mmCIF file with all atom_site columns, C-alpha atoms in Angstrom:
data_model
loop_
_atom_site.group_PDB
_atom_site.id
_atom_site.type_symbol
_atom_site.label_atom_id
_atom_site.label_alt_id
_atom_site.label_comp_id
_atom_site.label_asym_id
_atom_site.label_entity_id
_atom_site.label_seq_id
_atom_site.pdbx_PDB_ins_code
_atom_site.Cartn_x
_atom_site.Cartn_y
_atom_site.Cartn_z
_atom_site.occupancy
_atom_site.B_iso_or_equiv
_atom_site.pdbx_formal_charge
_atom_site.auth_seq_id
_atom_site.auth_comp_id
_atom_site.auth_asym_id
_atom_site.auth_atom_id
_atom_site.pdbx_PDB_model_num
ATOM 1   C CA . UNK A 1 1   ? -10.480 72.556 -137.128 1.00 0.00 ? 26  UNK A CA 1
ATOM 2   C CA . UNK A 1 2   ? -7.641  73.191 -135.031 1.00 0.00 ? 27  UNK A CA 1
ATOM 3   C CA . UNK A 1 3   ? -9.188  75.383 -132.464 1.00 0.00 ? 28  UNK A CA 1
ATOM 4   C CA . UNK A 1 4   ? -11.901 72.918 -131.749 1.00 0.00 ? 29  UNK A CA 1
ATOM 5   C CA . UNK A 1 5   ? -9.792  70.046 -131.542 1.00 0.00 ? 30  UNK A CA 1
ATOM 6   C CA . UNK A 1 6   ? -8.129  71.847 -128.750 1.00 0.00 ? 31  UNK A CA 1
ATOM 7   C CA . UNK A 1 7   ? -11.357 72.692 -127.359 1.00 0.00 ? 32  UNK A CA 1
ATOM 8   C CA . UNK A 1 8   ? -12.427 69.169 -127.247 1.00 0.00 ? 33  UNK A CA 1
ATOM 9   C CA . UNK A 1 9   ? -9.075  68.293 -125.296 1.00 0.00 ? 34  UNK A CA 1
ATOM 10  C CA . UNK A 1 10  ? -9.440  71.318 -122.965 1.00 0.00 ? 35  UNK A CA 1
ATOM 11  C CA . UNK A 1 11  ? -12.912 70.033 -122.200 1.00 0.00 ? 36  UNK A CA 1
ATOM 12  C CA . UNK A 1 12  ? -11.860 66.127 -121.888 1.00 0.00 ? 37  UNK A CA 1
ATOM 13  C CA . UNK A 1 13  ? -9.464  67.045 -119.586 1.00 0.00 ? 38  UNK A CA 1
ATOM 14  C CA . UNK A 1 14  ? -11.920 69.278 -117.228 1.00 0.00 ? 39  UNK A CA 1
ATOM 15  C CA . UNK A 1 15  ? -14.125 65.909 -117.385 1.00 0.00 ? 40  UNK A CA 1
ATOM 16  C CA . UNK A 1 16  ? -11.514 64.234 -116.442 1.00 0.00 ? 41  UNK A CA 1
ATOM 17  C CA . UNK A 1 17  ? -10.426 66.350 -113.201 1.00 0.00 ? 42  UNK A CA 1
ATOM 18  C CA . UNK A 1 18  ? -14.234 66.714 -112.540 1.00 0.00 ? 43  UNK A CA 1
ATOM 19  C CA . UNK A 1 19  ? -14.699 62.982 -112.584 1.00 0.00 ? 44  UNK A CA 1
ATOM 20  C CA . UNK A 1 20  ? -11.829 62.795 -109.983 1.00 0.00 ? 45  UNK A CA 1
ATOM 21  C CA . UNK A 1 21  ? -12.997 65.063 -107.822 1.00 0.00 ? 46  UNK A CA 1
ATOM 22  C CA . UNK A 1 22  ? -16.846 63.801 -107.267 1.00 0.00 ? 47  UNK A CA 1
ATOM 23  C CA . UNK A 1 23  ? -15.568 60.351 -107.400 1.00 0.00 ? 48  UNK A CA 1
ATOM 24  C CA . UNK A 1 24  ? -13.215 61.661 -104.587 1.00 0.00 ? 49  UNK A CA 1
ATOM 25  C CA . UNK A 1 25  ? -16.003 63.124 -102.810 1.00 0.00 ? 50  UNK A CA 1
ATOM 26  C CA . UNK A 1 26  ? -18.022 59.973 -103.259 1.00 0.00 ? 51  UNK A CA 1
ATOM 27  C CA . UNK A 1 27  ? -15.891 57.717 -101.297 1.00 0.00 ? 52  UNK A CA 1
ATOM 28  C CA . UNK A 1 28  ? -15.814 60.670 -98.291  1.00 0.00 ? 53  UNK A CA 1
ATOM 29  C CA . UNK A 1 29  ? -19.860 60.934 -98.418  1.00 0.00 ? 54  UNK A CA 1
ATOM 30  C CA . UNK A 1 30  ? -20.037 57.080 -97.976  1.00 0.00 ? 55  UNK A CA 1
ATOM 31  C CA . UNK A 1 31  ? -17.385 56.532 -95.721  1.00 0.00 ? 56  UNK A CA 1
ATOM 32  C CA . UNK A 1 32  ? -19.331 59.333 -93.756  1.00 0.00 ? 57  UNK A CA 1
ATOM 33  C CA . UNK A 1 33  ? -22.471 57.706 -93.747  1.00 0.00 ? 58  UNK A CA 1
ATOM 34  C CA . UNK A 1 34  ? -21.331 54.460 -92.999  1.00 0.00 ? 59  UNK A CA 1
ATOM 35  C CA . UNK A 1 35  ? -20.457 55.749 -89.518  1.00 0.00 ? 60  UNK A CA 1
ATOM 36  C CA . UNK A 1 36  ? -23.673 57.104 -89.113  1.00 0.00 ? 61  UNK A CA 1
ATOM 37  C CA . UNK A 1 37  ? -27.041 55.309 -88.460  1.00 0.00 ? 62  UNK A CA 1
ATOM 38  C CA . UNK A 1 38  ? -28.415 57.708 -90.620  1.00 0.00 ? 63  UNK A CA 1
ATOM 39  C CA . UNK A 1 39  ? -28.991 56.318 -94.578  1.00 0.00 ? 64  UNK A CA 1
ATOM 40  C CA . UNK A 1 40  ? -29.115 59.323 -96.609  1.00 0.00 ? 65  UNK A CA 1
ATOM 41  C CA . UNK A 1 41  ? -26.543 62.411 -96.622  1.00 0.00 ? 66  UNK A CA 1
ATOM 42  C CA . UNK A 1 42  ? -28.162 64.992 -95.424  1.00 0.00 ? 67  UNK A CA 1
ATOM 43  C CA . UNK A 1 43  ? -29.692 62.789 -92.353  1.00 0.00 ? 68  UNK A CA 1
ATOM 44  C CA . UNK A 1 44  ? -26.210 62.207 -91.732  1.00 0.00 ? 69  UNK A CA 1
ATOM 45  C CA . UNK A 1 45  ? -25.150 65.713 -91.613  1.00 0.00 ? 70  UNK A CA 1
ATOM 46  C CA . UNK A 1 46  ? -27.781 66.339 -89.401  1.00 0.00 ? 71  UNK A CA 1
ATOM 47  C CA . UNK A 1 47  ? -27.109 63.815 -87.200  1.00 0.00 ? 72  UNK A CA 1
ATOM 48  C CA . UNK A 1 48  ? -23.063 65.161 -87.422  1.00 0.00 ? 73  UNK A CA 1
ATOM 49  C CA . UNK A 1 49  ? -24.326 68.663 -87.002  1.00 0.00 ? 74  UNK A CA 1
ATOM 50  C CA . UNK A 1 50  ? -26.743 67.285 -83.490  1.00 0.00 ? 75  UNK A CA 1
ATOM 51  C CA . UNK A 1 51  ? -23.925 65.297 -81.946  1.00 0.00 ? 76  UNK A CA 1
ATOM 52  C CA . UNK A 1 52  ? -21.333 68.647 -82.125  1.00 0.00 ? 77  UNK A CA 1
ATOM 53  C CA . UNK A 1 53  ? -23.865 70.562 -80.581  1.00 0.00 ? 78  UNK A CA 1
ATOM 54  C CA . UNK A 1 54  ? -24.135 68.502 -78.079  1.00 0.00 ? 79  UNK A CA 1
ATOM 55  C CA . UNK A 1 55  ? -20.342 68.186 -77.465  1.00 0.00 ? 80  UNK A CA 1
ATOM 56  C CA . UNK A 1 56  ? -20.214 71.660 -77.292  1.00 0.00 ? 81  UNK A CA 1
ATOM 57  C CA . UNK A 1 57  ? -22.588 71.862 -74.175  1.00 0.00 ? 82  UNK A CA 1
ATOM 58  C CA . UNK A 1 58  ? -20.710 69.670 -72.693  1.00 0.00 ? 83  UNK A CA 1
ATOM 59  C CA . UNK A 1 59  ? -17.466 71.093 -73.106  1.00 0.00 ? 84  UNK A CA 1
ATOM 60  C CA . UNK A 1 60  ? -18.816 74.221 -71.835  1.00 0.00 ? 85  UNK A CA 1
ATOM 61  C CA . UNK A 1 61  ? -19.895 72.421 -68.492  1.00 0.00 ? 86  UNK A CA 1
ATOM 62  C CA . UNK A 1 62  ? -16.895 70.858 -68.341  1.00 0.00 ? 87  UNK A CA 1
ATOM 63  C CA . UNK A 1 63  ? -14.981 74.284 -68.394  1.00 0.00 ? 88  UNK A CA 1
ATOM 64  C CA . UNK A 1 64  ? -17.200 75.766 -65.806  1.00 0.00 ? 89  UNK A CA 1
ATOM 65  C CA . UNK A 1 65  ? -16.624 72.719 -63.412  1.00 0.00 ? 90  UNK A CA 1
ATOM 66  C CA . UNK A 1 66  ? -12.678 73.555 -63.878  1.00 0.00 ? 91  UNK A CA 1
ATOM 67  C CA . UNK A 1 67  ? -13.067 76.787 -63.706  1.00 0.00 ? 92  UNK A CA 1
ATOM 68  C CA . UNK A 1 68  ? -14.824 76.141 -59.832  1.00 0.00 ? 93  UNK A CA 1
ATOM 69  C CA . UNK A 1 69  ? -12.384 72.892 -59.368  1.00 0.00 ? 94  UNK A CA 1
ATOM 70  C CA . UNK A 1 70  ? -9.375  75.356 -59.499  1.00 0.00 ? 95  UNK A CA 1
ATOM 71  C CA . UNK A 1 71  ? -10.802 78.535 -57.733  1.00 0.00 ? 96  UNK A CA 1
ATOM 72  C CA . UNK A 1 72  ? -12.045 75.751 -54.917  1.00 0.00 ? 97  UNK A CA 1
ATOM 73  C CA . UNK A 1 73  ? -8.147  74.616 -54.784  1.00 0.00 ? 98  UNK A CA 1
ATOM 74  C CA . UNK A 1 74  ? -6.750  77.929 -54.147  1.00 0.00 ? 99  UNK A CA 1
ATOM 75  C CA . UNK A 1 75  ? -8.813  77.583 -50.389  1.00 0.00 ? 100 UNK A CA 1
ATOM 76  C CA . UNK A 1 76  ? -6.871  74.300 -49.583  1.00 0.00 ? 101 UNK A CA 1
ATOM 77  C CA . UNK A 1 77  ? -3.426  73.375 -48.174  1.00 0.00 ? 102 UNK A CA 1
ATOM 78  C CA . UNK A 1 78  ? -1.144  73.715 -50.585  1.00 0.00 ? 103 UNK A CA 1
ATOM 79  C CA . UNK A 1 79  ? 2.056   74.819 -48.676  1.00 0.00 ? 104 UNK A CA 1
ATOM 80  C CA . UNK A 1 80  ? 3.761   73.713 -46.004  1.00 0.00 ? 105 UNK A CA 1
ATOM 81  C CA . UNK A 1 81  ? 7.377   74.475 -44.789  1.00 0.00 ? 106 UNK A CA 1
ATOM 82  C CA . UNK A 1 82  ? 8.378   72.937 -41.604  1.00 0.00 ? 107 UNK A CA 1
ATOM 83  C CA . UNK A 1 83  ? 11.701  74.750 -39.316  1.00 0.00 ? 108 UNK A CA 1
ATOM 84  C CA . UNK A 1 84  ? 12.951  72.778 -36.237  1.00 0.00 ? 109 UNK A CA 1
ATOM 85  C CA . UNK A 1 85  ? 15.034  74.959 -33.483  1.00 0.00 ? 110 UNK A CA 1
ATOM 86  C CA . UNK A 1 86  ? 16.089  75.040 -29.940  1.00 0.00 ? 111 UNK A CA 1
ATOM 87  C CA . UNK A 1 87  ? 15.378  77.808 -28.464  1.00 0.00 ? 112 UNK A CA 1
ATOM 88  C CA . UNK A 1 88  ? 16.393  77.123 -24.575  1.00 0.00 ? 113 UNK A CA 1
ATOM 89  C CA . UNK A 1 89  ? 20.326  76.291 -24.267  1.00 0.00 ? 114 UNK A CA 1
ATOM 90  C CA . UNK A 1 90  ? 19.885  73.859 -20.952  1.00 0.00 ? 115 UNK A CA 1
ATOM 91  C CA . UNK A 1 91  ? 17.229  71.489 -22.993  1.00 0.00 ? 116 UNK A CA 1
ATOM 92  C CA . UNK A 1 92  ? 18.945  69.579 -25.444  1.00 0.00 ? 117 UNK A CA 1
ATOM 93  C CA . UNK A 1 93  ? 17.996  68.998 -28.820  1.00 0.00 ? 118 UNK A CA 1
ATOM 94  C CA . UNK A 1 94  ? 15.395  70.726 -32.047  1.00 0.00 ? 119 UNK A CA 1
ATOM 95  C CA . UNK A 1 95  ? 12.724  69.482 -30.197  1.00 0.00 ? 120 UNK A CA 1
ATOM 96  C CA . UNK A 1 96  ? 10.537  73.032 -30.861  1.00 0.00 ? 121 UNK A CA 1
ATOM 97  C CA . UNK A 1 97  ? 8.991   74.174 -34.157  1.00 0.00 ? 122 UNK A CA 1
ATOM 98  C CA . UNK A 1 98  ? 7.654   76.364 -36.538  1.00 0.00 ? 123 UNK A CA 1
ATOM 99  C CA . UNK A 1 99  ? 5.324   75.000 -39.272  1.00 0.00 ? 124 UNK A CA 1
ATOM 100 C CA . UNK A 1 100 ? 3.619   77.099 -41.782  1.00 0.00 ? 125 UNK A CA 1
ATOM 101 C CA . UNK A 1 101 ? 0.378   75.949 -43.386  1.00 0.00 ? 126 UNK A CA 1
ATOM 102 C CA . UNK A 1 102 ? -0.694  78.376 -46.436  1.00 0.00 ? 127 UNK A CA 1
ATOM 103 C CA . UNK A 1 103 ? -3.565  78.490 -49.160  1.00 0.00 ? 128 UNK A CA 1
ATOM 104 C CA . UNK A 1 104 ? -2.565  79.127 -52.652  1.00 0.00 ? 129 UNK A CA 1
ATOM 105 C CA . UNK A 1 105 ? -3.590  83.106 -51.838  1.00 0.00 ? 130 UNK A CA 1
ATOM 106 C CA . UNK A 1 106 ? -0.591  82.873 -49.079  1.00 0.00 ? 131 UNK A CA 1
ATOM 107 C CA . UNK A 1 107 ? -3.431  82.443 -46.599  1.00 0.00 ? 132 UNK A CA 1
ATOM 108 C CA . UNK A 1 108 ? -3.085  80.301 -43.539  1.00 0.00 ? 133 UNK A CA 1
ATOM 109 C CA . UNK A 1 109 ? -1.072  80.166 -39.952  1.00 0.00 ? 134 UNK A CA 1
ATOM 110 C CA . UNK A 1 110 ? 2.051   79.731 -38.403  1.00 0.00 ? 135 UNK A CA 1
ATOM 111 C CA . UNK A 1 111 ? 2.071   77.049 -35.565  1.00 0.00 ? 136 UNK A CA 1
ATOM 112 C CA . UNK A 1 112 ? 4.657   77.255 -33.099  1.00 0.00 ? 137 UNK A CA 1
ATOM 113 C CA . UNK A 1 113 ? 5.895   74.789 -30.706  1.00 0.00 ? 138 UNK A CA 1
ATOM 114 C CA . UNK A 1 114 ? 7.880   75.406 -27.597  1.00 0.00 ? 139 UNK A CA 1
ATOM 115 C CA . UNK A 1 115 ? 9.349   72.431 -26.031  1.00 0.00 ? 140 UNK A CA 1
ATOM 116 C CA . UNK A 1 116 ? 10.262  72.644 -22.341  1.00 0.00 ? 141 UNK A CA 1
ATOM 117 C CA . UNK A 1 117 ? 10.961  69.983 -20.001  1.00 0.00 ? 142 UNK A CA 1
ATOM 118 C CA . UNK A 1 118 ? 8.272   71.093 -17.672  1.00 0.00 ? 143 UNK A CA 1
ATOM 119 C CA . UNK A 1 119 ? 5.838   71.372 -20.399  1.00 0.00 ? 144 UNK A CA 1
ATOM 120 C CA . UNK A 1 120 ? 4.638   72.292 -24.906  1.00 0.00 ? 145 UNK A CA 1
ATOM 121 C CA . UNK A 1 121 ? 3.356   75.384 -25.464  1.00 0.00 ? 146 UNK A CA 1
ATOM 122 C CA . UNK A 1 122 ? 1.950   75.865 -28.591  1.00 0.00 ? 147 UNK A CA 1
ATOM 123 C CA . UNK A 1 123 ? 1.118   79.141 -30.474  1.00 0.00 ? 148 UNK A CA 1
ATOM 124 C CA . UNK A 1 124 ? -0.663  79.952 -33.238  1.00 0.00 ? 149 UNK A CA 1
ATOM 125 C CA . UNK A 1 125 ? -0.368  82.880 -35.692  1.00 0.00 ? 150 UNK A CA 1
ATOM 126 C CA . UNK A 1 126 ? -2.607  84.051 -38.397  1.00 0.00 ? 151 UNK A CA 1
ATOM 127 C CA . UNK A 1 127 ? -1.613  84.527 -42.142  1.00 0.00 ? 152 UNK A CA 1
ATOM 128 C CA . UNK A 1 128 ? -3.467  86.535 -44.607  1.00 0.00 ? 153 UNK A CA 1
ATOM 129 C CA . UNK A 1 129 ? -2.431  87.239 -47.840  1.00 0.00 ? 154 UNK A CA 1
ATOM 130 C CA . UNK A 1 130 ? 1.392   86.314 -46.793  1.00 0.00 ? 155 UNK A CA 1
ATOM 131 C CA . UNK A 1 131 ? 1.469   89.029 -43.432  1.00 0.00 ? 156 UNK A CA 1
ATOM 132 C CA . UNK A 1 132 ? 0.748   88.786 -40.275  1.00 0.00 ? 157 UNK A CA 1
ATOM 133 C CA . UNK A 1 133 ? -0.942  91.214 -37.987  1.00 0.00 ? 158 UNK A CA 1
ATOM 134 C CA . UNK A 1 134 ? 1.715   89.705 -35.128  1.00 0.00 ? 159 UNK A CA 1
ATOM 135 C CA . UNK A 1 135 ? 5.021   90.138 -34.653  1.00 0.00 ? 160 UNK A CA 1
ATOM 136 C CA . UNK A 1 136 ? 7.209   86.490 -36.304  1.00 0.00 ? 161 UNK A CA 1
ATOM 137 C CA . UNK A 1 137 ? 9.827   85.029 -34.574  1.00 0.00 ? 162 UNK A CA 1
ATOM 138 C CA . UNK A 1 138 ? 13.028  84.355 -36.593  1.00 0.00 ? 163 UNK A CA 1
ATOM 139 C CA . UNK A 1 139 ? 11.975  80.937 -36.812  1.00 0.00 ? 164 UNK A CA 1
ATOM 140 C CA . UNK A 1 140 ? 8.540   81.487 -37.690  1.00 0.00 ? 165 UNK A CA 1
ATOM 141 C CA . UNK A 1 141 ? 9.088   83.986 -40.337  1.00 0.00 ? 166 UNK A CA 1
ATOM 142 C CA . UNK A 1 142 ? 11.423  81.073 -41.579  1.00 0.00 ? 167 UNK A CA 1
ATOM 143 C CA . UNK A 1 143 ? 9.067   78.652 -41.799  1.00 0.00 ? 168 UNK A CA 1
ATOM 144 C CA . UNK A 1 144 ? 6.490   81.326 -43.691  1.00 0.00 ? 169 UNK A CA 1
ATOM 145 C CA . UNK A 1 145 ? 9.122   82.304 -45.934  1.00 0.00 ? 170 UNK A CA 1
ATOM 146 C CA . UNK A 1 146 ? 9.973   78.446 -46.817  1.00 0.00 ? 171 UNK A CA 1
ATOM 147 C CA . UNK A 1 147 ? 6.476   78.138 -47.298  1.00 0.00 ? 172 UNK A CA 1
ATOM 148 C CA . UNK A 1 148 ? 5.720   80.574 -49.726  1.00 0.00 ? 173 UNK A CA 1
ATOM 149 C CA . UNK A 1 149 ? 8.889   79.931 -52.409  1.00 0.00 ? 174 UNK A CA 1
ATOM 150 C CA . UNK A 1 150 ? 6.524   76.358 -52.571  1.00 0.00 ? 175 UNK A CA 1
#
């Protein structure tokens, strides 16, 4: 008498939790479905299962165009240093320069300007990969330097 008494309690109990538990998952089904257009569960799953799918493609573009977006940017301007000097003593003034103009691969040139009073010369000097095939001027290798701690 005993033993089935506690049998009967043991198996109220499990009703009880089970009760719980699908009424818990009750609410979650409908408060699923009423986001959806869909009426029954399983067109709402499918619907769920659709949109992700779809997501997914999307995110994948979306990666790709990054992925181009930020191998495009390494090809642009992304450094610049700028060094003023004066390189004759009887003109007065930093009106000559060296500006360095790099690509994030430490690709660009060195422009240098040489202000007379007669006249501007200006140079430019190739940069590939952070070295040039041409000898830099103090200034110039300055100005690259500057550039490249950017």
């Amino acid at each position: 008498m005993f033993q089935n008494l506690a049998l009967f309690i043991i198996l109220g109990v499990w009703l009880t939790i089970l009760s719980l538990i699908f009424g818990w998952l009750f609410l979650k089904l409908n408060k699923l479905i009423k986001n959806t257009e869909e009426k029954s569960f399983v067109g709402a799953i499918e619907k769920i299962v659709s949109l992700e799918k779809e997501n997914k493609k999307e995110i994948d573009e979306l990666d790709k165009r990054i992925v181009n977006i930020v191998s495009d940017n390494l090809n642009h301007i992304q450094k610049m240093s700028l060094v003023r000097f004066n390189p004759f003593e009887e003109t007065g003034g930093d009106h000559s320069f060296s500006i360095a103009l790099l690509d994030g691969n430490s690709t660009g040139v060195v422009i240098t300007g040489l202000h007379t009073r007669e006249r501007t010369r200006l140079y430019v000097k190739p940069i590939k990969r952070g070295k040039c095939e041409f000898e830099l001027s103090l200034e110039e290798q300055k100005a690259l330097l500057k550039a490249q701690k950017e």
